[in-house]
XYZ file of C-alpha atoms in Angstrom:
563
model
C 3.264 0.423 -5.983
C 0.564 2.246 -1.231
C 1.621 5.416 -3.054
C 0.309 4.382 2.206
C 3.768 2.746 1.007
C 6.633 6.391 0.361
C 5.153 5.316 -2.994
C 6.187 1.784 -4.192
C 6.829 3.350 -7.418
C 10.408 4.115 -8.336
C 12.388 4.845 -5.286
C 15.744 6.494 -5.140
C 17.084 7.777 -8.528
C 15.427 6.847 -11.634
C 18.782 5.655 -13.082
C 20.822 8.774 -13.794
C 21.766 7.452 -17.179
C 25.147 8.199 -18.921
C 25.250 10.092 -22.127
C 27.534 8.564 -24.709
C 29.969 10.899 -26.055
C 29.960 13.248 -23.126
C 33.230 13.586 -21.197
C 33.392 14.989 -17.826
C 36.586 16.469 -16.210
C 37.766 13.950 -13.706
C 39.893 16.179 -11.554
C 37.433 18.973 -10.931
C 34.044 17.209 -11.717
C 32.396 18.574 -8.570
C 33.312 22.163 -9.440
C 32.272 21.660 -13.032
C 28.855 20.530 -11.887
C 28.475 23.582 -9.718
C 29.693 25.752 -12.289
C 27.075 24.271 -14.797
C 24.396 24.998 -12.598
C 25.536 28.635 -12.160
C 25.803 28.726 -15.917
C 22.275 27.583 -16.207
C 21.160 30.384 -13.952
C 23.086 32.734 -15.898
C 21.272 31.607 -19.109
C 17.957 32.319 -17.561
C 18.912 35.628 -16.140
C 20.541 36.803 -19.413
C 17.413 35.853 -21.468
C 14.706 37.049 -19.042
C 16.031 39.105 -16.224
C 13.756 38.731 -13.143
C 13.986 39.355 -9.365
C 14.923 36.238 -7.683
C 12.160 35.062 -5.125
C 12.665 32.552 -2.570
C 11.148 29.177 -3.090
C 10.547 26.421 -0.718
C 9.718 22.893 -1.807
C 6.639 21.278 -0.475
C 7.741 17.602 -0.095
C 5.205 15.569 -1.941
C 4.412 12.411 0.019
C 3.417 9.799 -2.592
C 1.867 6.546 -1.208
C 1.924 3.201 -3.576
C -0.518 2.500 -3.647
C -1.497 -0.753 -2.591
C -4.767 -1.390 -1.349
C -4.675 -5.079 -0.795
C -7.714 -7.367 -1.032
C -9.215 -8.560 2.306
C -7.751 -11.838 3.599
C -9.743 -14.798 2.289
C -12.799 -15.904 4.195
C -12.387 -18.280 7.060
C -14.105 -21.490 6.175
C -16.370 -23.954 8.071
C -15.135 -23.746 11.809
C -15.897 -25.316 15.112
C -17.354 -23.312 18.018
C -14.558 -21.539 19.891
C -12.159 -22.279 17.068
C -13.923 -20.275 14.279
C -17.341 -19.016 14.022
C -18.543 -19.105 10.345
C -21.164 -21.634 9.162
C -20.263 -24.376 6.776
C -20.472 -23.549 2.934
C -19.319 -19.990 3.466
C -18.364 -18.616 -0.026
C -14.637 -18.032 -0.401
C -13.760 -14.548 -1.317
C -10.424 -15.127 -2.501
C -7.944 -12.232 -3.271
C -9.836 -9.469 -4.818
C -8.037 -6.876 -7.054
C -6.655 -3.727 -5.594
C -8.537 -0.593 -6.006
C -4.889 1.162 -5.074
C -3.517 3.712 -7.102
C -0.835 1.068 -6.186
C -5.601 4.061 -4.952
C -2.802 5.581 -3.139
C -2.788 4.792 0.575
C -4.163 7.780 2.005
C -7.221 8.203 -0.379
C -9.679 6.341 1.687
C -7.902 7.204 5.025
C -6.108 10.337 5.697
C -3.691 8.733 8.234
C -3.871 7.883 11.930
C -3.748 11.049 14.050
C -1.039 10.410 16.526
C -1.882 13.599 18.417
C -5.433 12.640 18.904
C -6.096 9.443 20.935
C -9.723 9.312 19.992
C -10.831 8.657 16.399
C -14.214 10.371 15.469
C -15.666 7.037 14.770
C -15.178 5.684 18.226
C -16.331 6.293 21.717
C -13.874 7.481 24.243
C -12.730 4.884 26.770
C -14.912 5.212 29.946
C -17.679 7.086 28.269
C -20.478 8.001 30.573
C -19.073 5.921 33.292
C -20.458 8.110 36.088
C -24.138 7.885 34.951
C -24.003 4.105 33.837
C -22.476 2.340 36.553
C -24.116 -0.702 38.214
C -23.541 -2.514 41.534
C -20.060 -2.953 42.361
C -18.870 -0.080 40.001
C -19.418 -2.127 36.924
C -19.426 0.096 33.765
C -22.195 -0.652 31.196
C -21.880 -0.005 27.590
C -24.142 2.753 26.099
C -27.767 1.484 26.012
C -27.357 -1.080 29.027
C -28.131 0.278 32.568
C -28.272 -1.045 35.998
C -30.570 -4.064 36.201
C -29.258 -5.758 33.055
C -26.304 -8.128 32.969
C -23.126 -6.715 31.765
C -20.433 -8.760 29.880
C -18.202 -8.412 32.899
C -20.933 -9.341 35.409
C -20.671 -13.020 34.683
C -17.035 -13.333 33.860
C -15.628 -16.623 35.355
C -19.115 -17.934 35.798
C -19.477 -20.177 32.713
C -22.232 -22.411 33.817
C -23.496 -25.119 31.394
C -26.626 -23.422 30.472
C -24.924 -20.060 29.968
C -22.455 -21.819 27.712
C -25.295 -23.307 25.708
C -26.935 -19.995 25.575
C -23.940 -18.118 24.150
C -23.386 -20.856 21.732
C -26.970 -20.503 20.407
C -26.232 -16.659 20.096
C -23.251 -17.565 17.892
C -25.345 -19.787 15.794
C -27.722 -17.065 15.176
C -24.987 -14.512 14.329
C -23.412 -16.979 11.886
C -26.609 -17.750 10.123
C -27.652 -14.035 9.630
C -27.742 -13.057 6.010
C -28.017 -9.197 6.429
C -26.046 -6.802 8.610
C -29.397 -5.393 10.229
C -29.981 -8.902 11.622
C -26.691 -8.756 13.282
C -27.284 -5.234 14.627
C -30.821 -6.465 16.074
C -28.955 -9.484 17.624
C -26.524 -6.993 19.266
C -29.273 -4.765 20.516
C -30.954 -7.716 22.200
C -28.222 -9.823 23.669
C -25.013 -7.660 23.811
C -25.297 -7.624 27.578
C -25.163 -11.372 27.504
C -22.375 -11.679 25.055
C -19.059 -13.659 25.734
C -15.905 -13.121 23.889
C -16.971 -15.540 21.128
C -20.049 -13.720 20.590
C -18.369 -10.379 20.355
C -15.757 -11.391 17.869
C -18.404 -13.237 15.804
C -20.708 -10.221 15.766
C -17.914 -7.849 14.489
C -16.673 -10.349 11.964
C -20.238 -10.944 10.470
C -20.781 -7.166 10.223
C -17.628 -6.769 8.205
C -18.689 -9.483 5.873
C -22.277 -8.374 5.506
C -21.650 -4.590 5.335
C -23.551 -2.750 2.637
C -21.948 -1.773 -0.540
C -19.688 1.462 -0.059
C -19.531 3.537 -3.076
C -18.260 6.725 -1.639
C -15.072 5.475 -0.094
C -16.402 6.793 3.244
C -16.753 4.724 6.476
C -19.783 2.520 6.427
C -22.791 3.747 8.231
C -22.688 0.659 10.286
C -19.939 2.069 12.439
C -21.969 5.058 13.595
C -24.867 2.954 15.123
C -25.322 2.537 18.709
C -25.096 -1.301 18.505
C -21.693 -1.022 16.883
C -20.486 1.218 19.680
C -21.946 -1.220 22.244
C -19.859 -3.973 20.443
C -16.784 -1.951 20.612
C -17.321 -1.364 24.370
C -17.786 -5.163 24.858
C -14.511 -5.830 23.082
C -12.571 -3.479 25.423
C -14.280 -5.268 28.411
C -13.561 -8.895 27.335
C -10.260 -8.525 25.575
C -8.382 -10.385 28.174
C -10.485 -13.444 27.450
C -9.960 -13.380 23.551
C -8.407 -16.428 22.067
C -6.228 -16.347 18.814
C -8.926 -16.498 16.423
C -10.975 -13.855 18.240
C -7.998 -11.475 18.054
C -7.483 -12.135 14.322
C -11.234 -11.667 13.436
C -11.438 -8.615 15.283
C -8.365 -6.816 13.715
C -9.594 -8.248 10.236
C -13.055 -6.718 10.809
C -11.691 -3.412 12.047
C -9.580 -3.087 8.626
C -12.280 -4.398 6.419
C -14.904 -1.953 7.957
C -12.424 0.903 7.739
C -12.991 1.506 11.442
C -9.956 3.013 13.255
C -10.044 2.464 16.927
C -8.232 4.564 19.313
C -4.504 3.802 19.781
C -5.040 2.385 23.213
C -7.368 -0.279 21.987
C -4.980 -1.281 19.161
C -2.030 -1.332 21.460
C -3.894 -3.338 24.055
C -5.056 -5.932 21.462
C -1.403 -6.258 20.142
C -0.253 -6.788 23.663
C -2.753 -9.325 24.523
C -1.947 -11.244 21.080
C 1.776 -11.589 22.211
C 0.732 -13.307 25.516
C -1.017 -16.024 23.324
C 1.005 -15.934 20.096
C 1.864 -19.539 20.321
C -1.747 -20.548 19.722
C -2.012 -18.606 16.554
C -2.415 -20.426 13.340
C -0.568 -19.068 10.210
C -3.711 -17.524 8.951
C -4.562 -15.762 12.279
C -1.128 -14.476 12.561
C -0.981 -13.133 9.018
C -4.564 -11.529 9.149
C -3.668 -9.747 12.319
C -0.390 -8.235 10.761
C -2.325 -7.529 7.622
C -5.030 -5.539 9.519
C -2.511 -3.379 11.359
C -0.954 -2.657 8.196
C -4.211 -1.801 6.255
C -5.179 0.514 9.253
C -1.801 2.294 9.035
C -1.060 1.662 12.607
C 2.185 -0.011 13.819
C 1.540 -2.698 16.289
C 3.777 -2.974 19.466
C 7.352 -4.012 18.612
C 6.758 -7.083 20.826
C 4.044 -8.251 18.542
C 6.147 -7.706 15.477
C 8.911 -9.730 16.735
C 6.704 -12.487 18.148
C 4.716 -12.680 15.007
C 7.763 -13.164 13.010
C 9.075 -15.816 15.362
C 5.751 -17.686 15.111
C 5.465 -17.548 11.285
C 8.928 -18.873 10.989
C 7.709 -21.982 13.112
C 4.525 -22.253 11.175
C 5.843 -21.830 7.488
C 5.567 -25.423 6.840
C 1.821 -25.179 7.668
C 1.369 -21.819 5.676
C -0.410 -21.420 2.482
C 0.511 -18.640 -0.146
C -1.875 -16.115 1.269
C -0.363 -16.447 4.684
C 2.994 -15.810 3.033
C 2.060 -12.841 0.843
C -0.094 -11.127 3.605
C 2.591 -11.435 6.202
C 5.409 -10.096 3.750
C 3.025 -7.202 2.633
C 2.168 -6.281 6.239
C 5.766 -5.987 7.207
C 6.743 -4.060 4.036
C 3.803 -1.647 4.378
C 4.712 -1.053 8.078
C 8.240 -0.375 6.857
C 9.421 -2.961 9.496
C 12.343 -5.236 8.608
C 11.357 -8.553 10.151
C 14.752 -10.256 9.901
C 16.446 -12.575 7.322
C 15.072 -15.616 9.085
C 11.622 -14.858 8.193
C 12.197 -13.487 4.893
C 14.324 -16.440 3.795
C 11.938 -18.916 5.282
C 9.033 -17.203 3.427
C 10.995 -17.494 0.247
C 11.662 -21.167 0.741
C 8.082 -21.925 1.357
C 6.882 -19.739 -1.450
C 8.921 -21.791 -3.737
C 7.504 -25.058 -2.484
C 4.072 -23.869 -2.958
C 4.489 -21.641 -6.084
C 1.922 -23.372 -8.099
C -0.688 -22.402 -5.615
C 0.031 -18.725 -5.780
C -2.590 -16.355 -7.276
C -1.388 -13.494 -9.526
C -2.007 -10.979 -6.763
C 0.038 -12.895 -4.227
C 2.870 -13.098 -6.712
C 2.792 -9.340 -7.181
C 2.468 -8.628 -3.374
C 5.302 -11.018 -2.594
C 7.659 -9.542 -5.180
C 6.680 -6.023 -4.055
C 7.305 -6.827 -0.381
C 10.728 -8.002 -0.987
C 11.743 -5.071 -3.223
C 10.318 -2.527 -0.730
C 12.145 -4.273 2.209
C 15.238 -4.404 0.101
C 15.836 -8.136 0.514
C 16.950 -10.456 -2.072
C 14.929 -13.440 -1.804
C 17.151 -15.622 -3.991
C 17.130 -16.368 -7.692
C 15.128 -19.535 -7.224
C 12.014 -17.617 -6.088
C 12.521 -14.867 -8.609
C 12.772 -17.338 -11.410
C 9.797 -19.365 -10.151
C 7.591 -16.195 -10.034
C 8.677 -15.098 -13.404
C 7.608 -18.391 -14.773
C 4.270 -18.053 -13.204
C 3.986 -14.491 -14.814
C 4.697 -15.890 -18.199
C 2.348 -18.675 -17.917
C -0.646 -16.827 -16.388
C -0.125 -13.184 -17.680
C -3.749 -13.120 -18.750
C -4.913 -13.339 -15.175
C -2.709 -10.475 -14.037
C -4.469 -7.261 -13.513
C -2.736 -3.984 -14.351
C -1.522 -3.214 -10.767
C -0.151 -6.771 -10.478
C 1.746 -6.360 -13.664
C 3.159 -2.920 -12.899
C 4.098 -3.806 -9.193
C 5.738 -6.959 -10.407
C 7.887 -5.395 -13.031
C 8.727 -2.495 -10.561
C 9.980 -5.069 -8.018
C 12.168 -6.803 -10.423
C 13.732 -3.607 -11.478
C 14.111 -2.357 -7.819
C 15.913 -5.776 -6.976
C 18.016 -5.286 -10.092
C 17.019 -8.749 -11.376
C 16.062 -9.308 -15.051
C 13.393 -11.869 -15.205
C 14.037 -12.626 -18.853
C 13.035 -11.369 -22.283
C 9.903 -13.906 -22.395
C 8.359 -12.389 -19.226
C 9.018 -8.741 -20.221
C 7.656 -9.327 -23.808
C 4.359 -10.852 -22.551
C 3.857 -8.210 -19.866
C 4.294 -5.498 -22.506
C 1.862 -7.218 -24.672
C -0.578 -7.577 -21.996
C -0.181 -3.935 -21.095
C -1.026 -2.878 -24.729
C -4.177 -4.737 -24.373
C -5.508 -3.174 -21.285
C -3.539 0.222 -21.127
C -6.604 2.282 -20.754
C -7.442 0.378 -17.461
C -4.076 1.453 -16.025
C -3.800 4.168 -13.488
C -1.330 6.964 -13.871
C 1.165 5.321 -11.318
C 0.898 1.865 -13.111
C 1.775 3.458 -16.423
C 4.676 5.188 -14.978
C 5.876 2.208 -12.910
C 5.657 0.066 -16.114
C 7.717 2.485 -18.292
C 10.361 2.996 -15.384
C 10.734 -0.729 -14.889
C 11.112 -1.623 -18.543
C 13.623 1.345 -18.969
C 15.694 0.374 -15.882
C 15.856 -3.257 -16.937
C 16.986 -1.872 -20.381
C 14.295 -3.685 -22.245
C 12.633 -1.949 -25.220
C 8.939 -3.184 -25.050
C 8.392 -2.022 -28.734
C 6.889 1.161 -30.173
C 3.271 -0.070 -29.841
C 3.317 0.164 -25.925
C 5.516 3.265 -25.925
C 3.388 5.252 -28.359
C 0.080 4.081 -26.700
C 1.365 5.007 -23.387
C 2.404 8.536 -24.588
C -1.152 9.039 -25.708
C -2.502 8.030 -22.352
C -0.086 10.173 -20.597
C -0.861 13.202 -22.551
C -4.504 12.860 -22.231
C -4.428 12.341 -18.500
C -1.330 14.472 -17.565
C -3.217 16.140 -14.576
C -3.856 12.740 -13.108
C -0.093 12.154 -12.893
C 2.046 13.110 -9.827
C 5.401 14.739 -10.444
C 7.150 11.516 -9.709
C 4.961 9.704 -12.224
C 5.508 12.317 -14.804
C 9.304 12.782 -14.372
C 9.826 8.934 -14.362
C 7.929 8.439 -17.494
C 9.735 11.079 -19.409
C 12.914 9.603 -18.004
C 12.072 6.176 -19.413
C 11.417 7.466 -22.925
C 14.787 9.295 -22.802
C 16.451 6.176 -21.329
C 15.111 4.074 -24.175
C 15.781 6.644 -26.803
C 12.199 6.812 -28.034
C 10.824 10.097 -29.039
C 7.110 10.241 -27.930
C 4.459 12.431 -29.516
C 4.736 16.123 -29.383
C 1.613 16.448 -27.430
C 3.243 14.534 -24.533
C 6.375 16.593 -24.388
C 4.460 19.933 -24.683
C 1.965 18.704 -22.033
C 4.872 17.418 -19.602
C 6.788 20.581 -19.924
C 3.669 22.814 -19.219
C 2.830 20.342 -16.375
C 6.164 21.122 -14.725
C 5.725 24.809 -14.825
C 2.304 24.632 -13.414
C 3.157 22.273 -10.460
C 6.830 23.350 -9.964
C 6.067 23.769 -6.319
C 5.291 19.946 -6.118
C 8.532 18.750 -7.628
C 11.327 17.417 -5.497
C 15.085 18.091 -6.538
C 15.368 14.538 -8.013
C 12.220 14.888 -9.992
C 13.535 18.225 -11.433
C 16.768 16.651 -12.412
C 14.968 13.732 -14.079
C 12.628 15.939 -15.943
C 15.347 18.448 -17.106
C 17.472 15.515 -18.252
C 14.767 13.804 -20.107
C 13.602 17.007 -21.844
C 17.184 17.865 -22.800
C 17.886 14.426 -24.180
C 14.580 14.398 -26.254
C 15.113 18.031 -27.436
C 11.544 18.532 -26.291
C 11.253 22.213 -25.597
C 11.478 25.469 -27.661
C 13.855 28.256 -26.421
C 10.998 30.153 -24.757
C 9.850 27.139 -22.727
C 13.381 26.502 -21.525
C 13.885 29.964 -20.472
C 10.763 29.598 -18.269
C 12.052 26.229 -16.811
C 15.593 27.768 -16.189
C 13.944 30.799 -14.560
C 12.252 28.455 -12.141
C 15.650 26.500 -11.608
C 17.173 29.719 -10.456
C 15.224 29.781 -7.297
C 16.211 26.287 -6.179
C 19.364 26.188 -3.962
C 22.204 24.190 -5.437
C 22.541 22.355 -2.245
C 19.320 20.622 -2.528
C 20.686 18.499 -5.242
C 22.593 15.401 -4.456
C 25.654 14.204 -6.451
C 23.508 12.211 -8.780
C 21.143 15.160 -9.467
C 24.126 17.286 -10.014
C 25.564 14.864 -12.530
C 22.424 14.996 -14.406
C 22.205 18.834 -14.442
C 25.693 18.961 -15.670
C 24.488 16.866 -18.559
C 21.672 19.195 -19.103
C 24.006 22.075 -19.150
C 26.310 20.530 -21.776
C 23.331 19.710 -24.041
C 21.771 23.166 -23.781
C 25.102 24.920 -23.999
C 25.955 23.061 -27.176
C 22.638 24.192 -28.537
C 23.482 27.748 -28.093
C 22.021 28.333 -24.661
C 18.540 27.130 -25.516
């Protein structure tokens, strides 16, 4: 669907359907369309004269939604390679909380105009008052007389190595985030790069439950800021796993470092990219995408090259996270990576989880790359076989992807997904309902009256939760399938359009008018109000497909006696 993700809902035109029985003049079709729009304006003016007022559209940026789950836990590691203790529970892929929530609900976007995020310390903070011998800058809370992380750089004596290893074990064995904060407070001035990355990773894993969608209180503590300072200081000593864990922790905590820090991490990652394992590469890309911050182009290119090399060693989550990251960042990684990922996905298809299936399909559709029929058929078979394990978002995103790719997965898949949707429709978000209806209509598959009628009831009840795009696509689907929904939905949709007119884009206006005309949904008075609104929309704002739809609207209304 992350509606960050322009919304991964229907992009482009929601299928400007042809009307059987309507003949359009071929030689002067463009003139006829313009004349039709002028005629619509005249109908409005003739029935209810009103002084025209200027109207400007407020483009409505929709994000699909897709809050992806955090990457899986990194299981039992060895010191300097990974820093979790044995028997760490495996989180797996958790369900998305993205309406596809919409990207932007938890985070309002990275402010490119302000290099300092309110949740982090400006670089060089208090340098003048916290400098030690030789000009070394200590993090907040560490003053001259203490050892800074930089003070012993390059002096890794055996006892120091053993001491840092002991700190790592203490961090790994902690069972509460406050224990991590206490260790940071006591030993941060002695941390090496492994300690720093381990502490941050463990804070992310042990953070308290967040029920308010606000950044966790951990990131406002003095200990956390000391840790961030240490990361900046020791970054050039980070190995691959430290980079991956640090970025994963930032994204999981919802902490947005300043742009310089994210750029520096990306540039450092490029210098050691050949040492990255598939999981480290995919988790790093996933974190940048989750933070909504594009990494340096050099990292995007280097990571793609490294993943191509490592695909034979990749597991499904590595593949799906990598594809999701590139799609979310709107960066086309090249056909070599995309085709290689498809090949490896087919080889490991039996190990794909439902969310990984959905994320992979969504990524290919968003990037506009056909992965090949072999993968599309294999994933369709997984859906048909395991549909009871697919959550609403996974179902709607998968259907949307097939429709966007123009590939029909087969009647069996479409029927079982429709049946599954009926069972859990109250749990569907507005965008998931709209995407499901749009996809089925685009694939020209009638799902049965049970799903269509149940969806109409849900839309009518929750109409204010729907975006203009969700509303127009839903109505378009009913018209495309020639299914007349309940009167409550049609009346609610028409009134919604009038209330939120300023939020509708020209394409959404065209889809809405076309659907209402096909379904004969509005009484004359309602049409007059809608046409009066239309009179303030410049004809030039409609593209050819929109004008074609509006011409059909004109024919339908004119044949009905001008509404």
